[in-house]
C-alpha cells in the first residue's frame, strides 16, 4: 500500500525475513549506531528458536528504496472488560529492548504515514498499536518525537562509558576489592577466563547455565536450563555471533571454583551484557559484584568504550550508572472496539 511518500509491504515470520535480509542488513550497515536488537540475525534466531507464532515485519519504502523495517507482533489484549486486537512490540524472554530498523536518514513523515497506512490496511486488523521497550536514544523514539507524537517513560536501561567511568560508586568499587581480597585469602587467586571461540563458548555456556541455576532461579524453575526454547536460542546465538567473533562469556574463578559468569555481545567497541549468573554457594563473597566491577572498569582500560546492562536490575542502582530512558508509545485505531475502550477508560479508568 502506498500513502504519501511511502509504500508499505507486510511480510511474516522466518520465511519473510529471508526475503528482506539484504535490505535489512544494508540498513543496519548504513546506521552509524549498531544495536544488536536490530540485527537481522537476532530476529531470525528469535523466529526459528523461540517464537511460538511468526512476527509481522512492515517494510517501509520511499522511491522504491527500503528505508525502514518495523517488527511487530499481532495479539489479543484484555483491557478491562474489552478485548482489543493489538499490534505490539514483539514479546520474548530474550527481547529487552526494541527499535525500528533504519539507516537514520529516514523522512520524519514516516511514522504518521505508517499509522495512516495501517488504519486503511485490509491485511492487518488492529485496535491498538502498543509499542514498548523503546530506548529514548534510539531511532524509533526520534521518529515518533519528530512526528509530534508523545512517548511515555516506562523504565530505563543502564550503562557505563569511558568518559563517565569516574562517576561509578566508589563505595561499590571498594566493596568489590574487599570481597576480592577475602575470596583470594579463602580460595586462592581470583581470575576471569574469557571465552570467544565457538568451542570455548560452548564449554563456558554450560558453566554459566550451572551457575545461573544454582540459586533461586533453579529452585523456581526459571533458569535458562529449564526452558528448552530459550536454551536453544542462546546456544544458536553463541554459534551465530561466536563465528563472527562478537560473542563472549566471562567466567569468574575463586581458585579452581567457577563462581560467576556473564554472556555478552561485543558490538563494535561496546559490551552488551545479556545474561549474568553466579553460584549462590559463594554469595557471601559477592562474586557478581566482583565480576561486574571488573567488567565496568574495562571502560577505564580502553578494552571497551561502554558497557550496557541492557535492562535495569535493582542492584545496578548501587553502581551509579548512566541511564537511557526506556519509552512506550500507544496509538488507537478508529475501530468500534477501540472507541468503546477509550470511552470506558475515560469513564472508569480501567487501566
Short mmCIF file of C-alpha atoms in Angstrom, two decimals:
data_model
loop_
_atom_site.label_atom_id
_atom_site.label_comp_id
_atom_site.label_asym_id
_atom_site.label_seq_id
_atom_site.Cartn_x
_atom_site.Cartn_y
_atom_site.Cartn_z
CA UNK A 1 0.00 0.00 0.00
CA UNK A 2 1.24 3.49 -0.88
CA UNK A 3 0.35 6.60 1.13
CA UNK A 4 2.11 9.91 0.57
CA UNK A 5 5.86 9.50 0.18
CA UNK A 6 5.99 5.89 1.39
CA UNK A 7 4.81 2.46 0.34
CA UNK A 8 4.39 -0.37 2.84
CA UNK A 9 4.83 -4.12 2.44
CA UNK A 10 3.92 -6.75 5.03
CA UNK A 11 6.00 -9.92 5.50
CA UNK A 12 5.67 -12.59 8.17
CA UNK A 13 7.94 -14.97 10.02
CA UNK A 14 11.27 -16.57 9.20
CA UNK A 15 10.41 -17.08 5.53
CA UNK A 16 9.55 -13.41 5.17
CA UNK A 17 12.78 -12.43 6.91
CA UNK A 18 14.81 -14.37 4.37
CA UNK A 19 13.31 -12.30 1.55
CA UNK A 20 14.33 -8.98 3.12
CA UNK A 21 17.70 -9.96 4.58
CA UNK A 22 19.81 -8.00 2.09
CA UNK A 23 17.76 -4.82 2.54
CA UNK A 24 17.72 -5.22 6.35
CA UNK A 25 21.49 -5.63 6.58
CA UNK A 26 22.02 -2.68 4.22
CA UNK A 27 20.06 -0.51 6.68
CA UNK A 28 21.98 -1.67 9.75
CA UNK A 29 25.33 -1.35 7.95
CA UNK A 30 24.47 2.25 6.99
CA UNK A 31 23.37 3.18 10.52
CA UNK A 32 26.23 4.81 12.48
CA UNK A 33 24.97 3.21 15.71
CA UNK A 34 24.66 -0.56 15.64
CA UNK A 35 22.31 -2.19 18.15
CA UNK A 36 22.26 -5.97 18.47
CA UNK A 37 18.47 -5.94 18.94
CA UNK A 38 18.02 -4.56 15.42
CA UNK A 39 20.28 -7.18 13.80
CA UNK A 40 18.71 -9.40 11.15
CA UNK A 41 20.38 -12.43 12.75
CA UNK A 42 18.84 -11.57 16.15
CA UNK A 43 15.30 -11.64 14.75
CA UNK A 44 15.96 -14.73 12.65
CA UNK A 45 17.08 -16.59 15.76
CA UNK A 46 14.00 -15.38 17.64
CA UNK A 47 11.82 -16.66 14.80
CA UNK A 48 13.49 -20.04 14.41
CA UNK A 49 14.37 -20.86 18.03
CA UNK A 50 11.98 -19.07 20.35
CA UNK A 51 8.80 -17.75 18.77
CA UNK A 52 5.51 -19.57 19.12
CA UNK A 53 3.94 -17.53 16.31
CA UNK A 54 5.54 -15.52 13.49
CA UNK A 55 6.20 -11.81 13.81
CA UNK A 56 4.99 -9.25 11.30
CA UNK A 57 7.58 -7.05 9.57
CA UNK A 58 6.40 -3.81 7.96
CA UNK A 59 8.80 -2.84 5.18
CA UNK A 60 8.73 0.91 4.55
CA UNK A 61 9.94 2.07 1.12
CA UNK A 62 10.42 5.52 -0.37
CA UNK A 63 11.06 5.98 -4.11
CA UNK A 64 11.48 2.20 -4.49
CA UNK A 65 14.18 2.10 -1.80
CA UNK A 66 13.63 0.36 1.54
CA UNK A 67 14.19 2.96 4.25
CA UNK A 68 12.94 1.23 7.40
CA UNK A 69 11.58 -2.05 8.78
CA UNK A 70 9.34 -2.26 11.85
CA UNK A 71 8.95 -5.66 13.58
CA UNK A 72 5.57 -6.22 15.26
CA UNK A 73 3.52 -8.98 16.83
CA UNK A 74 -0.22 -9.50 16.37
CA UNK A 75 -2.02 -10.42 19.56
CA UNK A 76 -5.17 -10.05 21.65
CA UNK A 77 -5.02 -7.84 24.75
CA UNK A 78 -7.59 -7.87 27.52
CA UNK A 79 -8.10 -4.32 28.75
CA UNK A 80 -10.72 -4.30 31.48
CA UNK A 81 -13.92 -5.81 30.02
CA UNK A 82 -12.81 -5.24 26.42
CA UNK A 83 -10.52 -7.44 24.31
CA UNK A 84 -8.50 -5.47 21.78
CA UNK A 85 -6.68 -6.64 18.70
CA UNK A 86 -3.17 -5.28 19.17
CA UNK A 87 -0.06 -4.74 17.12
CA UNK A 88 2.72 -4.61 19.67
CA UNK A 89 6.40 -4.84 20.38
CA UNK A 90 7.35 -8.50 19.86
CA UNK A 91 7.28 -10.32 23.19
CA UNK A 92 10.09 -12.71 24.01
CA UNK A 93 12.04 -13.81 27.06
CA UNK A 94 15.18 -12.66 25.24
CA UNK A 95 13.91 -9.29 23.99
CA UNK A 96 14.51 -6.46 26.45
CA UNK A 97 14.91 -3.50 24.07
CA UNK A 98 13.24 -2.66 20.77
CA UNK A 99 13.79 -0.26 17.89
CA UNK A 100 12.96 0.34 14.27
CA UNK A 101 15.49 -0.83 11.68
CA UNK A 102 16.62 2.18 9.67
CA UNK A 103 19.68 3.95 8.30
CA UNK A 104 18.75 7.14 10.30
CA UNK A 105 18.25 9.17 7.11
CA UNK A 106 14.54 8.37 7.18
CA UNK A 107 12.00 11.08 6.33
CA UNK A 108 10.35 12.18 9.62
CA UNK A 109 6.93 11.85 7.96
CA UNK A 110 7.33 8.06 8.09
CA UNK A 111 5.52 7.47 11.39
CA UNK A 112 2.40 9.46 10.53
CA UNK A 113 2.23 7.87 7.08
CA UNK A 114 2.71 4.42 8.60
CA UNK A 115 -0.12 4.99 11.07
CA UNK A 116 -2.37 6.20 8.26
CA UNK A 117 -1.48 3.21 6.09
CA UNK A 118 -2.17 0.77 8.94
CA UNK A 119 -5.56 2.34 9.56
CA UNK A 120 -6.51 1.66 5.92
CA UNK A 121 -4.90 -1.77 5.56
CA UNK A 122 -7.05 -4.82 4.83
CA UNK A 123 -4.12 -7.14 5.62
CA UNK A 124 -3.96 -6.48 9.36
CA UNK A 125 -6.86 -5.95 11.74
CA UNK A 126 -5.99 -3.94 14.85
CA UNK A 127 -7.42 -1.67 17.52
CA UNK A 128 -4.25 -0.71 19.38
CA UNK A 129 -0.62 -0.12 18.43
CA UNK A 130 1.26 -0.88 21.65
CA UNK A 131 5.00 -0.24 21.41
CA UNK A 132 7.24 -0.73 24.45
CA UNK A 133 10.93 -1.13 25.36
CA UNK A 134 11.94 1.78 23.10
CA UNK A 135 15.30 3.37 24.05
CA UNK A 136 14.96 7.15 24.23
CA UNK A 137 18.30 7.37 22.42
CA UNK A 138 17.09 5.18 19.55
CA UNK A 139 15.76 5.86 16.07
CA UNK A 140 12.12 4.97 16.75
CA UNK A 141 11.90 7.38 19.69
CA UNK A 142 13.40 10.09 17.49
CA UNK A 143 10.97 9.45 14.63
CA UNK A 144 7.94 9.41 16.95
CA UNK A 145 9.06 12.61 18.67
CA UNK A 146 9.75 14.36 15.37
CA UNK A 147 6.25 13.40 14.23
CA UNK A 148 4.83 15.44 17.12
CA UNK A 149 3.61 12.35 18.98
CA UNK A 150 4.03 11.56 22.66
CA UNK A 151 6.12 8.84 24.27
CA UNK A 152 5.81 7.87 27.93
CA UNK A 153 8.60 6.62 30.14
CA UNK A 154 8.33 3.02 31.38
CA UNK A 155 11.80 2.49 32.83
CA UNK A 156 15.48 2.68 31.93
CA UNK A 157 18.47 0.70 30.78
CA UNK A 158 21.82 1.22 32.50
CA UNK A 159 25.26 1.70 31.03
CA UNK A 160 28.76 2.96 31.78
CA UNK A 161 31.05 4.69 29.31
CA UNK A 162 34.70 5.62 29.28
CA UNK A 163 34.17 9.37 29.73
CA UNK A 164 31.91 8.85 32.76
CA UNK A 165 33.75 5.98 34.45
CA UNK A 166 34.78 8.37 37.25
CA UNK A 167 31.12 8.60 38.32
CA UNK A 168 30.95 4.92 39.33
CA UNK A 169 30.20 4.40 43.01
CA UNK A 170 33.47 4.50 44.94
CA UNK A 171 31.76 2.56 47.72
CA UNK A 172 30.88 -0.28 45.34
CA UNK A 173 34.38 -0.35 43.87
CA UNK A 174 35.93 -0.52 47.34
CA UNK A 175 33.48 -3.23 48.34
CA UNK A 176 34.40 -5.27 45.26
CA UNK A 177 38.10 -5.01 46.12
CA UNK A 178 37.40 -6.04 49.73
CA UNK A 179 35.42 -9.08 48.59
CA UNK A 180 38.13 -9.96 46.09
CA UNK A 181 40.78 -9.95 48.84
CA UNK A 182 38.57 -12.10 51.06
CA UNK A 183 37.99 -14.63 48.26
CA UNK A 184 41.71 -14.74 47.48
CA UNK A 185 42.54 -15.47 51.12
CA UNK A 186 39.98 -18.29 51.36
CA UNK A 187 40.13 -19.92 47.92
CA UNK A 188 43.22 -18.75 46.07
CA UNK A 189 43.74 -16.38 43.12
CA UNK A 190 40.70 -14.59 41.72
CA UNK A 191 40.73 -14.53 37.93
CA UNK A 192 38.46 -14.16 34.90
CA UNK A 193 38.59 -16.52 31.94
CA UNK A 194 37.21 -15.22 28.65
CA UNK A 195 35.64 -17.49 26.05
CA UNK A 196 35.34 -16.17 22.49
CA UNK A 197 35.79 -19.07 20.05
CA UNK A 198 32.84 -21.37 19.28
CA UNK A 199 34.42 -24.27 21.19
CA UNK A 200 35.27 -22.08 24.20
CA UNK A 201 31.81 -20.51 24.18
CA UNK A 202 30.08 -23.89 24.20
CA UNK A 203 32.04 -25.03 27.25
CA UNK A 204 31.65 -21.70 29.06
CA UNK A 205 27.92 -21.58 28.32
CA UNK A 206 27.43 -24.93 30.07
CA UNK A 207 29.23 -23.49 33.10
CA UNK A 208 27.06 -20.36 33.00
CA UNK A 209 23.89 -22.50 32.94
CA UNK A 210 25.04 -24.35 36.05
CA UNK A 211 25.90 -21.09 37.82
CA UNK A 212 22.57 -19.44 36.97
CA UNK A 213 20.55 -22.45 38.13
CA UNK A 214 22.41 -22.82 41.45
CA UNK A 215 20.18 -20.38 43.36
CA UNK A 216 16.56 -19.29 43.45
CA UNK A 217 16.16 -19.39 39.67
CA UNK A 218 16.94 -23.09 39.72
CA UNK A 219 14.62 -23.69 42.66
CA UNK A 220 11.74 -21.83 40.99
CA UNK A 221 12.36 -23.38 37.58
CA UNK A 222 13.02 -20.01 35.91
CA UNK A 223 16.67 -20.64 34.99
CA UNK A 224 17.56 -20.91 31.30
CA UNK A 225 18.41 -24.59 31.72
CA UNK A 226 14.73 -25.31 32.47
CA UNK A 227 13.48 -23.57 29.29
CA UNK A 228 14.31 -25.68 26.24
CA UNK A 229 13.44 -22.98 23.67
CA UNK A 230 15.34 -20.22 25.48
CA UNK A 231 18.34 -22.52 25.94
CA UNK A 232 18.30 -23.35 22.23
CA UNK A 233 18.06 -19.64 21.40
CA UNK A 234 21.17 -18.73 23.40
CA UNK A 235 23.12 -21.68 22.00
CA UNK A 236 22.21 -20.62 18.47
CA UNK A 237 23.06 -17.01 19.35
CA UNK A 238 26.53 -18.00 20.55
CA UNK A 239 27.08 -20.06 17.42
CA UNK A 240 26.00 -17.18 15.14
CA UNK A 241 27.80 -14.35 16.92
CA UNK A 242 30.71 -16.53 18.02
CA UNK A 243 31.52 -17.35 14.41
CA UNK A 244 31.67 -13.59 13.77
CA UNK A 245 33.87 -13.15 16.88
CA UNK A 246 31.33 -10.84 18.52
CA UNK A 247 30.17 -13.07 21.40
CA UNK A 248 31.96 -13.62 24.70
CA UNK A 249 31.39 -15.32 28.03
CA UNK A 250 33.39 -14.29 31.09
CA UNK A 251 33.72 -16.82 33.91
CA UNK A 252 34.99 -15.65 37.30
CA UNK A 253 37.01 -18.15 39.33
CA UNK A 254 37.90 -18.25 43.01
CA UNK A 255 40.91 -20.52 42.88
CA UNK A 256 39.63 -23.57 40.98
CA UNK A 257 35.94 -22.79 41.60
CA UNK A 258 33.83 -21.18 38.83
CA UNK A 259 31.61 -18.76 40.77
CA UNK A 260 30.05 -16.26 38.34
CA UNK A 261 29.60 -15.69 34.64
CA UNK A 262 28.22 -13.23 32.10
CA UNK A 263 27.19 -13.67 28.48
CA UNK A 264 27.73 -10.64 26.29
CA UNK A 265 27.94 -9.41 22.74
CA UNK A 266 30.69 -7.08 21.58
CA UNK A 267 29.07 -4.68 19.13
CA UNK A 268 31.82 -2.51 17.67
CA UNK A 269 33.55 -1.32 20.88
CA UNK A 270 30.54 -1.75 23.16
CA UNK A 271 29.91 -4.65 25.56
CA UNK A 272 26.23 -5.63 25.75
CA UNK A 273 25.56 -7.89 28.75
CA UNK A 274 22.68 -10.27 28.06
CA UNK A 275 22.89 -12.71 30.98
CA UNK A 276 24.55 -12.83 34.40
CA UNK A 277 24.66 -15.74 36.83
CA UNK A 278 26.55 -16.70 39.97
CA UNK A 279 26.89 -19.67 42.33
CA UNK A 280 24.68 -18.98 45.31
CA UNK A 281 27.03 -21.04 47.50
CA UNK A 282 29.56 -18.20 47.31
CA UNK A 283 27.07 -15.37 47.86
CA UNK A 284 28.94 -14.10 50.95
CA UNK A 285 31.94 -13.32 48.73
CA UNK A 286 29.94 -11.24 46.23
CA UNK A 287 31.03 -12.99 43.01
CA UNK A 288 28.53 -10.97 40.97
CA UNK A 289 29.82 -7.72 42.47
CA UNK A 290 33.44 -8.62 41.71
CA UNK A 291 32.68 -9.64 38.12
CA UNK A 292 30.59 -6.52 37.47
CA UNK A 293 33.32 -4.30 38.91
CA UNK A 294 35.91 -5.80 36.57
CA UNK A 295 33.59 -5.51 33.56
CA UNK A 296 32.59 -1.90 34.21
CA UNK A 297 36.20 -0.87 34.73
CA UNK A 298 37.10 -2.25 31.30
CA UNK A 299 35.94 1.18 30.10
CA UNK A 300 38.83 2.74 32.00
CA UNK A 301 41.42 0.44 30.45
CA UNK A 302 40.31 1.04 26.87
CA UNK A 303 39.01 -2.51 26.41
CA UNK A 304 35.55 -1.07 25.69
CA UNK A 305 34.08 2.38 25.12
CA UNK A 306 30.94 1.46 27.02
CA UNK A 307 29.23 -1.38 28.87
CA UNK A 308 25.45 -1.80 28.62
CA UNK A 309 23.43 -3.86 31.07
CA UNK A 310 20.53 -3.74 28.54
CA UNK A 311 18.00 -3.99 31.39
CA UNK A 312 17.64 -2.15 34.72
CA UNK A 313 18.13 -4.64 37.57
CA UNK A 314 17.57 -3.14 41.01
CA UNK A 315 21.13 -3.86 42.13
CA UNK A 316 22.50 -1.72 39.27
CA UNK A 317 21.43 1.46 41.06
CA UNK A 318 24.21 0.92 43.59
CA UNK A 319 26.81 1.44 40.86
CA UNK A 320 25.62 4.97 39.93
CA UNK A 321 25.46 4.11 36.23
CA UNK A 322 24.22 6.27 33.37
CA UNK A 323 20.56 5.90 32.40
CA UNK A 324 18.95 5.67 28.98
CA UNK A 325 15.18 6.10 29.49
CA UNK A 326 13.02 3.35 28.02
CA UNK A 327 9.76 4.55 26.50
CA UNK A 328 6.32 3.40 25.37
CA UNK A 329 4.08 4.62 22.57
CA UNK A 330 0.37 3.87 22.17
CA UNK A 331 -1.89 4.69 19.25
CA UNK A 332 -5.54 3.70 18.84
CA UNK A 333 -7.17 2.81 15.55
CA UNK A 334 -10.63 4.19 14.77
CA UNK A 335 -12.47 0.92 15.35
CA UNK A 336 -15.60 0.23 17.36
CA UNK A 337 -13.67 -1.74 19.99
CA UNK A 338 -11.07 0.99 20.28
CA UNK A 339 -13.68 3.72 20.65
CA UNK A 340 -15.57 1.69 23.27
CA UNK A 341 -12.39 1.05 25.20
CA UNK A 342 -11.33 4.69 25.26
CA UNK A 343 -14.81 5.72 26.37
CA UNK A 344 -14.71 3.13 29.16
CA UNK A 345 -11.22 4.24 30.11
CA UNK A 346 -12.31 7.84 30.47
CA UNK A 347 -15.38 6.84 32.48
CA UNK A 348 -13.93 4.18 34.76
CA UNK A 349 -10.12 4.48 34.44
CA UNK A 350 -9.90 0.74 33.90
CA UNK A 351 -6.16 0.67 33.13
#
